[in-house]
Tab-separated table of C-alpha atoms in Angstrom:
chain	number	residue	atom	x	y	z
A	242	MET	CA	0.000	0.000	0.000
A	243	ASP	CA	1.471	3.356	-0.977
A	244	ALA	CA	1.789	6.160	1.531
A	245	GLU	CA	-1.107	8.214	0.216
A	246	SER	CA	-3.512	5.273	0.157
A	247	PHE	CA	-2.458	4.349	3.684
A	248	THR	CA	-3.055	7.881	4.992
A	249	ALA	CA	-6.454	8.064	3.312
A	250	LEU	CA	-7.468	4.701	4.782
A	251	ALA	CA	-6.151	5.605	8.222
A	252	LEU	CA	-8.113	8.875	8.158
A	253	ARG	CA	-11.314	7.068	7.213
A	254	VAL	CA	-10.871	4.787	10.215
A	255	ILE	CA	-9.965	7.649	12.550
A	256	SER	CA	-12.936	9.722	11.461
A	257	ARG	CA	-15.288	6.742	11.748
A	258	GLU	CA	-16.013	6.688	8.055
A	259	ALA	CA	-14.489	3.258	7.392
A	260	THR	CA	-16.348	0.074	6.659
A	261	ASP	CA	-15.552	-3.141	8.523
A	262	ASP	CA	-13.528	-4.323	5.551
A	263	GLU	CA	-11.479	-1.118	5.562
A	264	ARG	CA	-10.808	-1.484	9.302
A	265	ARG	CA	-9.564	-5.009	8.788
A	266	THR	CA	-7.362	-3.881	5.903
A	267	LEU	CA	-5.826	-1.216	8.105
A	268	GLU	CA	-5.231	-3.675	10.939
A	269	THR	CA	-3.461	-5.993	8.529
A	270	GLU	CA	-1.333	-3.152	7.196
A	271	LEU	CA	-0.356	-2.000	10.711
A	272	ALA	CA	0.549	-5.550	11.675
A	273	SER	CA	2.684	-6.153	8.582
A	274	ALA	CA	4.451	-2.762	8.653
A	275	PRO	CA	5.058	-1.713	12.280
A	276	ALA	CA	6.608	1.613	11.186
A	277	ARG	CA	3.197	2.648	10.014
A	278	ARG	CA	1.835	2.315	13.528
A	279	GLU	CA	3.643	5.527	14.498
A	280	GLU	CA	2.410	7.229	11.337
A	281	PHE	CA	-1.126	6.191	12.191
A	282	GLU	CA	-0.777	7.507	15.761
A	283	GLN	CA	0.559	10.843	14.518
A	284	LEU	CA	-2.316	11.230	12.076
A	285	LYS	CA	-4.805	10.319	14.792
A	286	LEU	CA	-3.254	12.872	17.134
A	287	THR	CA	-3.316	15.597	14.484
A	288	HIS	CA	-6.939	14.814	13.767
A	289	GLU	CA	-7.840	14.904	17.467
A	290	ILE	CA	-6.049	18.181	18.155
A	291	LEU	CA	-7.553	19.901	15.132
A	292	ARG	CA	-10.984	18.427	15.735
A	293	VAL	CA	-10.998	20.043	19.189
A	294	THR	CA	-9.136	23.283	18.569
A	295	SER	CA	-10.033	24.368	15.046
A	296	PRO	CA	-13.684	25.148	15.900
A	297	MET	CA	-12.307	27.255	18.754
A	298	THR	CA	-9.964	29.159	16.470
A	299	GLN	CA	-12.887	29.763	14.145
A	300	ALA	CA	-14.923	31.118	17.073
A	301	THR	CA	-12.385	33.925	17.446
A	302	GLN	CA	-13.638	35.288	14.116
A	303	ALA	CA	-17.354	35.037	14.946
A	304	ILE	CA	-19.385	38.233	14.603
A	305	THR	CA	-22.874	36.751	14.830
A	306	PRO	CA	-25.296	36.166	16.428
A	307	GLY	CA	-25.803	39.279	18.512
A	308	LEU	CA	-26.389	39.108	22.232
A	309	PRO	CA	-30.114	38.441	22.739
A	310	ALA	CA	-31.688	41.507	24.343
A	311	TYR	CA	-33.625	39.394	26.802
A	312	ARG	CA	-30.371	38.035	28.296
A	313	ALA	CA	-28.812	41.460	28.882
A	314	ASN	CA	-30.426	41.999	32.292
A	315	GLU	CA	-29.176	38.635	33.472
A	316	LEU	CA	-25.643	39.716	32.674
A	317	ARG	CA	-26.108	43.139	34.294
A	318	THR	CA	-27.305	41.433	37.451
A	319	ALA	CA	-24.164	39.312	37.445
A	320	VAL	CA	-22.045	42.466	37.112
A	321	ARG	CA	-23.854	44.121	40.033
A	322	GLN	CA	-23.530	41.030	42.172
A	323	TYR	CA	-19.835	40.831	41.479
A	324	PHE	CA	-18.873	44.514	41.698
A	325	GLY	CA	-21.537	45.738	44.134
A	326	PRO	CA	-24.043	48.575	43.658
A	327	ALA	CA	-23.436	50.883	40.715
A	328	ALA	CA	-23.326	53.930	42.993
A	329	SER	CA	-20.136	52.725	44.588
A	330	ARG	CA	-18.356	52.429	41.226
A	331	GLY	CA	-17.036	55.594	39.612
A	332	LYS	CA	-17.434	55.752	35.846
A	333	ASN	CA	-14.569	58.213	35.469
A	334	PRO	CA	-11.299	57.926	37.287
A	335	THR	CA	-10.809	60.487	40.032
A	336	PRO	CA	-7.677	62.638	40.289
A	337	PHE	CA	-6.707	60.707	43.399
A	338	GLY	CA	-7.089	57.332	41.659
A	339	GLU	CA	-6.365	54.466	43.974
A	340	TRP	CA	-5.830	56.826	46.914
A	341	MET	CA	-9.538	57.611	47.006
A	342	PRO	CA	-10.506	54.932	49.552
A	343	ALA	CA	-7.773	56.153	51.915
A	344	MET	CA	-8.748	59.796	51.313
A	345	ARG	CA	-12.366	58.987	51.978
A	346	TRP	CA	-11.445	57.219	55.184
A	347	LEU	CA	-9.226	60.068	56.302
A	348	PHE	CA	-11.703	62.810	55.552
A	349	ALA	CA	-14.666	60.897	56.812
A	350	GLY	CA	-12.758	60.234	60.058
A	351	SER	CA	-11.600	63.815	60.350
A	352	GLY	CA	-15.062	65.084	59.612
A	353	VAL	CA	-16.570	62.973	62.333
A	354	ALA	CA	-13.797	63.933	64.740
A	355	ALA	CA	-14.195	67.639	63.956
A	356	LEU	CA	-17.923	67.426	64.382
A	357	GLY	CA	-17.504	65.623	67.678
A	358	PHE	CA	-14.987	68.220	68.856
A	359	ALA	CA	-17.370	71.027	67.925
A	360	VAL	CA	-20.196	69.392	69.844
A	361	VAL	CA	-17.994	68.916	72.896
A	362	LEU	CA	-16.765	72.523	72.658
A	363	LEU	CA	-20.295	73.779	72.352
A	364	CYS	CA	-21.399	71.687	75.297
A	365	PHE	CA	-18.653	73.110	77.476
A	366	ALA	CA	-18.718	76.611	76.033
A	367	ASN	CA	-22.401	77.232	76.503
A	368	ARG	CA	-22.187	76.425	80.170
A	369	SER	CA	-20.635	79.867	80.854
A	370	VAL	CA	-22.709	82.177	83.016
A	371	GLU	CA	-22.135	85.901	83.391
A	372	ILE	CA	-23.405	88.003	86.269
A	373	GLY	CA	-23.667	91.685	85.563
A	374	LEU	CA	-23.623	94.229	88.357
A	375	TYR	CA	-22.464	97.695	89.267
A	376	GLY	CA	-19.009	97.943	90.704
A	377	THR	CA	-20.290	100.281	93.381
A	378	ASP	CA	-22.666	97.552	94.616
A	379	LEU	CA	-19.727	95.296	95.296
A	380	MET	CA	-17.941	97.919	97.326
A	381	ARG	CA	-21.039	99.085	99.243
A	382	GLY	CA	-22.223	95.658	100.285
A	383	GLY	CA	-18.958	94.673	101.926
A	384	ASP	CA	-18.614	90.998	102.800
A	385	LYS	CA	-22.364	90.443	102.552
A	386	THR	CA	-22.552	91.123	98.900
A	387	LEU	CA	-21.750	88.757	96.061
A	388	SER	CA	-18.121	88.032	95.294
A	389	ALA	CA	-16.331	85.917	92.702
A	390	ALA	CA	-15.595	83.364	95.411
A	391	ASP	CA	-19.340	82.758	95.883
A	392	VAL	CA	-19.858	81.809	92.268
A	393	PRO	CA	-16.613	80.263	91.066
A	394	THR	CA	-18.271	78.766	88.004
A	395	ALA	CA	-19.605	82.096	86.815
A	396	ARG	CA	-17.963	85.306	85.702
A	397	LEU	CA	-18.722	88.664	87.288
A	398	VAL	CA	-19.008	91.523	84.837
A	399	THR	CA	-18.960	94.921	86.556
A	400	PHE	CA	-20.109	98.247	85.175
A	401	ASP	CA	-19.635	101.795	86.328
A	402	LYS	CA	-22.217	103.454	84.104
A	403	ASP	CA	-25.788	102.732	83.043
A	404	ALA	CA	-25.251	102.800	79.290
A	405	PRO	CA	-22.779	99.959	78.999
A	406	PHE	CA	-24.752	97.992	81.604
A	407	ASP	CA	-27.937	98.461	79.561
A	408	GLN	CA	-26.107	97.511	76.401
A	409	TRP	CA	-24.787	94.344	78.065
A	410	GLN	CA	-28.299	93.464	79.239
A	411	ASN	CA	-29.820	93.978	75.808
A	412	GLN	CA	-27.244	92.233	73.691
A	413	PRO	CA	-28.032	88.620	72.753
A	414	LEU	CA	-26.178	85.811	74.386
A	415	ALA	CA	-22.846	85.114	72.754
A	416	TRP	CA	-22.445	81.750	70.990
A	417	ASN	CA	-20.416	80.436	73.912
A	418	GLU	CA	-22.647	81.855	76.588
A	419	HIS	CA	-25.262	79.875	78.449
A	420	ALA	CA	-26.822	82.537	80.608
A	421	LYS	CA	-26.480	85.950	82.139
A	422	ILE	CA	-27.923	87.306	85.335
A	423	TRP	CA	-28.344	90.745	86.701
A	424	VAL	CA	-30.128	92.503	89.524
A	425	ASP	CA	-32.754	95.125	88.722
A	426	ASN	CA	-32.877	97.146	91.922
A	427	GLU	CA	-35.343	99.589	90.430
A	428	HIS	CA	-37.979	96.839	90.071
A	429	ASP	CA	-36.613	94.429	92.724
A	430	LEU	CA	-36.192	91.665	90.216
A	431	LEU	CA	-33.477	89.219	89.393
A	432	TYR	CA	-33.176	88.845	85.609
A	433	ILE	CA	-32.092	85.553	84.160
A	434	VAL	CA	-31.489	85.224	80.414
A	435	ARG	CA	-30.644	81.670	79.460
A	436	ARG	CA	-30.544	79.153	76.669
A	437	VAL	CA	-32.996	76.343	76.653
A	438	ARG	CA	-33.341	73.407	74.256
A	439	HIS	CA	-32.389	73.740	70.603
A	440	GLY	CA	-30.600	77.020	71.259
A	441	ALA	CA	-33.714	79.080	72.102
A	442	VAL	CA	-33.146	81.923	74.561
A	443	VAL	CA	-35.649	82.796	77.261
A	444	THR	CA	-35.730	85.669	79.757
A	445	GLU	CA	-37.058	84.969	83.222
A	446	THR	CA	-37.403	87.067	86.352
A	447	GLN	CA	-37.526	86.256	90.021
A	448	PRO	CA	-38.524	88.561	92.870
A	449	LEU	CA	-35.338	89.837	94.339
A	450	ALA	CA	-34.442	88.828	97.878
A	451	PRO	CA	-34.764	91.833	100.231
A	452	THR	CA	-31.269	91.719	101.742
A	453	ASN	CA	-27.821	91.709	100.265
A	454	GLU	CA	-27.135	88.402	101.940
A	455	GLY	CA	-30.399	86.952	100.587
A	456	GLN	CA	-29.597	88.216	97.100
A	457	ARG	CA	-26.172	86.601	97.295
A	458	GLU	CA	-27.727	83.240	98.209
A	459	GLN	CA	-30.404	83.701	95.559
A	460	ILE	CA	-27.813	84.331	92.810
A	461	LYS	CA	-25.670	81.391	94.019
A	462	GLN	CA	-28.708	79.099	93.777
A	463	VAL	CA	-29.597	80.353	90.313
A	464	VAL	CA	-26.024	79.859	89.110
A	465	ASP	CA	-25.936	76.364	90.556
A	466	ALA	CA	-29.240	75.566	88.912
A	467	LEU	CA	-27.980	76.883	85.577
A	468	LYS	CA	-24.804	74.813	85.814
A	469	ASN	CA	-26.791	71.683	86.485
B	21	MET	CA	-16.704	54.289	21.177
B	22	TRP	CA	-14.295	52.538	23.519
B	23	THR	CA	-10.785	51.625	22.595
B	24	ASP	CA	-9.775	48.174	23.823
B	25	ARG	CA	-7.556	49.727	26.485
B	26	GLU	CA	-10.246	52.102	27.760
B	27	LEU	CA	-12.743	49.291	27.761
B	28	LEU	CA	-10.528	46.976	29.800
B	29	ALA	CA	-9.844	49.733	32.354
B	30	ALA	CA	-13.568	50.427	32.679
B	31	LEU	CA	-14.316	46.722	33.040
B	32	GLU	CA	-11.878	46.491	35.912
B	33	ARG	CA	-13.766	49.321	37.646
B	34	GLY	CA	-17.034	47.467	37.166
B	35	ASP	CA	-18.499	50.079	34.824
B	36	GLU	CA	-21.863	48.667	33.740
B	37	GLU	CA	-21.863	50.338	30.328
B	38	ALA	CA	-18.420	48.905	29.668
B	39	TRP	CA	-19.600	45.441	30.594
B	40	ASP	CA	-22.634	45.830	28.331
B	41	GLU	CA	-20.241	46.654	25.506
B	42	ALA	CA	-17.884	43.793	26.365
B	43	PHE	CA	-20.718	41.272	26.492
B	44	ARG	CA	-22.001	42.580	23.159
B	45	ARG	CA	-18.559	42.152	21.598
B	46	LEU	CA	-17.813	38.763	23.118
B	47	TYR	CA	-21.154	37.015	22.811
B	48	PRO	CA	-20.690	35.877	19.184
B	49	ALA	CA	-17.397	34.176	20.086
B	50	ALA	CA	-18.883	32.632	23.226
B	51	PHE	CA	-21.889	31.338	21.309
B	52	ALA	CA	-19.760	29.958	18.465
B	53	ALA	CA	-17.580	28.149	20.990
B	54	ALA	CA	-20.627	26.754	22.769
B	55	ARG	CA	-21.783	25.382	19.411
B	56	HIS	CA	-18.628	23.277	19.180
B	57	PRO	CA	-19.412	20.308	16.899
B	58	LEU	CA	-18.188	17.835	19.509
B	59	ALA	CA	-20.810	19.084	21.943
B	60	SER	CA	-23.527	19.432	19.290
B	61	LEU	CA	-25.790	21.385	21.632
B	62	THR	CA	-29.015	22.986	20.457
B	63	PRO	CA	-28.935	26.767	19.850
B	64	SER	CA	-30.889	27.289	23.042
B	65	GLU	CA	-28.477	25.177	25.086
B	66	ALA	CA	-25.533	26.932	23.480
B	67	GLU	CA	-27.024	30.311	24.380
B	68	ASP	CA	-27.215	29.287	28.048
B	69	ILE	CA	-23.623	28.082	27.967
B	70	ALA	CA	-22.461	31.315	26.284
B	71	ILE	CA	-24.186	33.479	28.903
B	72	GLU	CA	-22.691	31.416	31.710
B	73	ALA	CA	-19.237	31.671	30.133
B	74	LEU	CA	-19.587	35.465	29.889
B	75	THR	CA	-20.442	35.761	33.580
B	76	LEU	CA	-17.389	33.665	34.400
B	77	LEU	CA	-15.232	36.405	32.881
B	78	LEU	CA	-16.070	38.766	35.756
B	79	PRO	CA	-13.507	37.408	38.217
B	80	LYS	CA	-10.937	37.040	35.428
B	81	VAL	CA	-10.953	40.616	34.196
B	82	LYS	CA	-8.105	41.760	36.422
B	83	GLN	CA	-5.938	38.869	35.304
B	84	VAL	CA	-5.734	39.863	31.646
B	85	ALA	CA	-3.513	42.462	30.041
B	86	GLU	CA	-5.538	43.026	26.860
B	87	PHE	CA	-9.203	42.979	26.000
B	88	ASP	CA	-8.626	40.358	23.315
B	89	GLU	CA	-7.489	37.899	25.973
B	90	LEU	CA	-11.056	37.937	27.272
B	91	ARG	CA	-12.227	36.714	23.863
B	92	LEU	CA	-9.804	33.774	23.960
B	93	LEU	CA	-10.745	33.095	27.553
B	94	VAL	CA	-14.482	33.052	26.920
B	95	ILE	CA	-13.946	30.682	23.996
B	96	THR	CA	-12.057	28.165	26.120
B	97	ILE	CA	-14.584	28.477	28.940
B	98	ALA	CA	-17.593	28.108	26.645
B	99	THR	CA	-16.074	25.148	24.790
B	100	ARG	CA	-15.235	23.363	28.012
B	101	LYS	CA	-18.698	24.030	29.424
B	102	ALA	CA	-20.348	22.830	26.231
B	103	ILE	CA	-18.371	19.586	26.144
B	104	SER	CA	-19.085	18.987	29.824
B	105	GLU	CA	-22.778	19.614	29.233
B	106	LYS	CA	-22.814	17.118	26.375
B	107	ARG	CA	-21.046	14.586	28.470
B	108	ARG	CA	-23.573	15.124	31.266
B	109	GLN	CA	-26.462	14.695	28.845
B	110	LEU	CA	-25.020	11.445	27.559
B	111	ALA	CA	-24.425	10.206	31.092
B	112	ASP	CA	-28.050	11.037	31.967
B	113	LYS	CA	-29.219	9.141	28.900
B	114	ARG	CA	-27.124	6.156	29.821
B	115	GLY	CA	-28.305	6.323	33.414
B	116	GLY	CA	-31.877	6.601	32.189
B	117	GLY	CA	-31.490	3.450	30.132
B	118	ASP	CA	-31.911	5.164	26.783
B	119	LEU	CA	-28.785	3.523	25.419
B	120	THR	CA	-29.285	-0.185	25.652
B	121	SER	CA	-27.916	-1.847	22.562
B	122	LEU	CA	-24.327	-2.950	22.262
B	123	ASP	CA	-23.827	-0.640	19.285
B	124	ALA	CA	-25.168	2.280	21.282
B	125	MET	CA	-22.861	1.461	24.162
B	126	GLN	CA	-19.906	1.331	21.778
B	127	ASP	CA	-20.870	4.685	20.342
B	128	ASP	CA	-21.114	6.247	23.777
B	129	GLU	CA	-18.822	9.214	23.377
B	130	THR	CA	-18.323	9.946	27.041
B	131	ILE	CA	-15.157	7.889	26.986
B	132	ARG	CA	-13.381	10.014	24.385
B	133	PHE	CA	-14.656	13.240	25.932
B	134	GLU	CA	-12.318	12.741	28.870
B	135	PRO	CA	-9.040	13.581	27.079
B	136	VAL	CA	-10.774	16.433	25.274
B	137	GLU	CA	-11.955	17.938	28.549
B	138	GLN	CA	-8.495	17.485	29.968
B	139	LEU	CA	-7.009	19.300	26.981
B	140	LEU	CA	-9.517	22.122	27.326
B	141	THR	CA	-8.688	22.512	31.003
B	142	HIS	CA	-5.061	23.140	30.138
B	143	ILE	CA	-5.306	25.113	26.920
B	144	ASN	CA	-4.935	28.832	27.522
B	145	GLY	CA	-5.432	32.005	25.531
B	146	THR	CA	-1.837	32.104	24.366
B	147	ASP	CA	-2.041	28.526	23.080
B	148	LEU	CA	-5.267	29.287	21.287
B	149	ARG	CA	-3.872	32.439	19.705
B	150	GLU	CA	-0.798	30.525	18.543
B	151	LEU	CA	-2.875	27.674	17.184
B	152	SER	CA	-5.128	30.089	15.383
B	153	ARG	CA	-2.142	31.756	13.749
B	154	LEU	CA	-0.594	28.435	12.731
B	155	LEU	CA	-3.849	27.167	11.272
B	156	ASP	CA	-4.329	30.370	9.303
B	157	VAL	CA	-0.851	30.053	7.873
B	158	ALA	CA	-1.292	26.334	7.163
B	159	LEU	CA	-4.671	26.713	5.486
B	160	SER	CA	-3.557	29.682	3.435
B	161	SER	CA	-0.717	27.564	2.068
B	162	LEU	CA	-3.269	25.136	0.555
B	163	GLU	CA	-5.327	25.441	-2.584
B	164	PRO	CA	-8.448	27.416	-1.603
B	165	ARG	CA	-10.724	24.508	-2.422
B	166	GLN	CA	-8.666	22.091	-0.366
B	167	ALA	CA	-8.528	24.584	2.489
B	168	ASP	CA	-12.318	24.919	2.452
B	169	LEU	CA	-12.680	21.139	2.404
B	170	LEU	CA	-10.436	20.829	5.436
B	171	ARG	CA	-12.270	23.621	7.256
B	172	ASP	CA	-15.572	21.854	6.730
B	173	PHE	CA	-14.072	18.581	7.916
B	174	LEU	CA	-12.225	19.939	10.952
B	175	MET	CA	-14.251	22.957	12.029
B	176	HIS	CA	-17.749	21.814	11.117
B	177	HIS	CA	-17.136	18.068	11.377
B	178	LEU	CA	-18.964	17.358	8.121
B	179	PRO	CA	-18.942	13.649	7.209
B	180	TYR	CA	-17.407	12.376	3.963
B	181	LYS	CA	-20.780	11.979	2.303
B	182	GLU	CA	-21.714	15.622	2.821
B	183	LEU	CA	-18.273	16.786	1.770
B	184	SER	CA	-18.576	14.705	-1.385
B	185	GLU	CA	-21.894	16.371	-2.226
B	186	LYS	CA	-20.798	19.878	-1.318
B	187	TYR	CA	-17.543	19.732	-3.285
B	188	ARG	CA	-18.853	17.463	-6.032
B	189	MET	CA	-16.014	15.011	-5.493
B	190	PRO	CA	-16.074	11.213	-5.560
B	191	ILE	CA	-16.238	9.998	-1.960
B	192	GLY	CA	-13.058	8.004	-2.528
B	193	SER	CA	-11.141	11.179	-3.316
B	194	ILE	CA	-12.283	12.983	-0.189
B	195	GLY	CA	-10.054	10.937	2.098
B	196	VAL	CA	-6.995	11.409	-0.107
B	197	SER	CA	-7.534	15.158	-0.313
B	198	LEU	CA	-8.091	15.468	3.453
B	199	ALA	CA	-5.062	13.343	4.231
B	200	ARG	CA	-2.792	15.523	2.110
B	201	GLY	CA	-4.106	18.653	3.731
B	202	LEU	CA	-3.792	17.245	7.249
B	203	ASN	CA	-0.178	16.277	6.655
B	204	LYS	CA	0.624	19.837	5.591
B	205	ILE	CA	-1.092	21.271	8.660
B	206	ARG	CA	0.738	18.832	10.899
B	207	ALA	CA	4.034	20.001	9.413
B	208	HIS	CA	3.113	23.572	10.378
B	209	LEU	CA	2.004	22.605	13.879
B	210	GLN	CA	5.236	20.756	14.461
B	211	THR	CA	7.156	23.964	13.918
B	212	MET	CA	6.009	24.694	17.477
B	213	PRO	CA	7.272	21.498	19.139
B	214	LYS	CA	6.575	22.698	22.669
B	215	LEU	CA	2.944	23.485	21.942
B	216	TRP	CA	2.539	20.294	19.929
B	217	LYS	CA	3.989	18.236	22.755
B	218	GLU	CA	1.704	19.856	25.318
B	219	LEU	CA	-1.399	19.308	23.232
B	220	ALA	CA	-0.418	15.748	22.390
B	221	ALA	CA	0.221	14.934	26.041
B	222	TYR	CA	-3.446	15.429	26.934
B	223	LEU	CA	-4.853	13.521	23.963
B	224	ARG	CA	-2.638	10.472	23.827
């Protein structure tokens, strides 16, 4: 059997196209010429490799069919499941690129810290209480009148003239001020201007105690109440 | 319009529009691979396999350097899935008692699927690209008619009878013509002995 006839016969057997007679002929040929066994194996291997891989190489050139529209959502769902919600994925790269997560963490942390610090500052700051009074009252009352030692948590603000005292009374509470107190001797009232919830400011009055000593105790109690 | 590089970068970020575009570009290759003649799945089955293969690209996107590697990857995945599906179908048939005759048992192709699946597990995008290039070169070195005959035999797995009708050749000449062509292709493939050896190792 010549080489070409042998190869053609071998290929028919390999590709399952051979008849029983052809199979027997090939078996006889392989038995009588052992060198052809290797040739047969090589042809079989070539056929197997190409049979598997050539359809794959052809697939690289495929341009049809198009993706069925009704399968698109299925694929989008897979993308969302894998990458997470779309909102967390930037379409355009940011100037900070891969540093963004760290930047976000840093700024988010700093933001929270700054906010917390501001709240704490506000909490402490708005506890300040001012007590306005005439300087002459302090001197006249002697040891029975109010002194800084009586109200260590408050600040005494003294005035020598009516105008600045009136101005102090009428001006709104400063951002860091919780309350201010003053004595209205003309009307025998103790004025208390203080912050309440949500930053609202209220003005209250109490009948003034008749004695200097009583007034001192009254103011001390009001200051203590405001601090608490 | 995305360039391949822009598209790959957007895919890595999980950009949904980019993935829509990638799936649109890759589906034809995935579907063609799922229609591998060895698997002989129905179009509907092949569509399912192609979609599954496309979703399996998601975790692979950061492992590739070029967009085209995704095409090669989806082809190997879809082919492997299609062959496995065929094998499963045949196993179900056998288990269900559909194949009872001796002839049917002898024709049970699950046995020869094993080395094919093993080959497909190991073949990678680089191998496929190299094979594709070698085949192109080999087929272009043949007479156009002989090249077409070989394509129909190897890529579409047409039997001799159909080839004889399509090419108006006596059936006895088909084998001779195919054998000549195969020998020339083998000579080309063996110019890459490493690749040839690797492929042969899984099919022997």
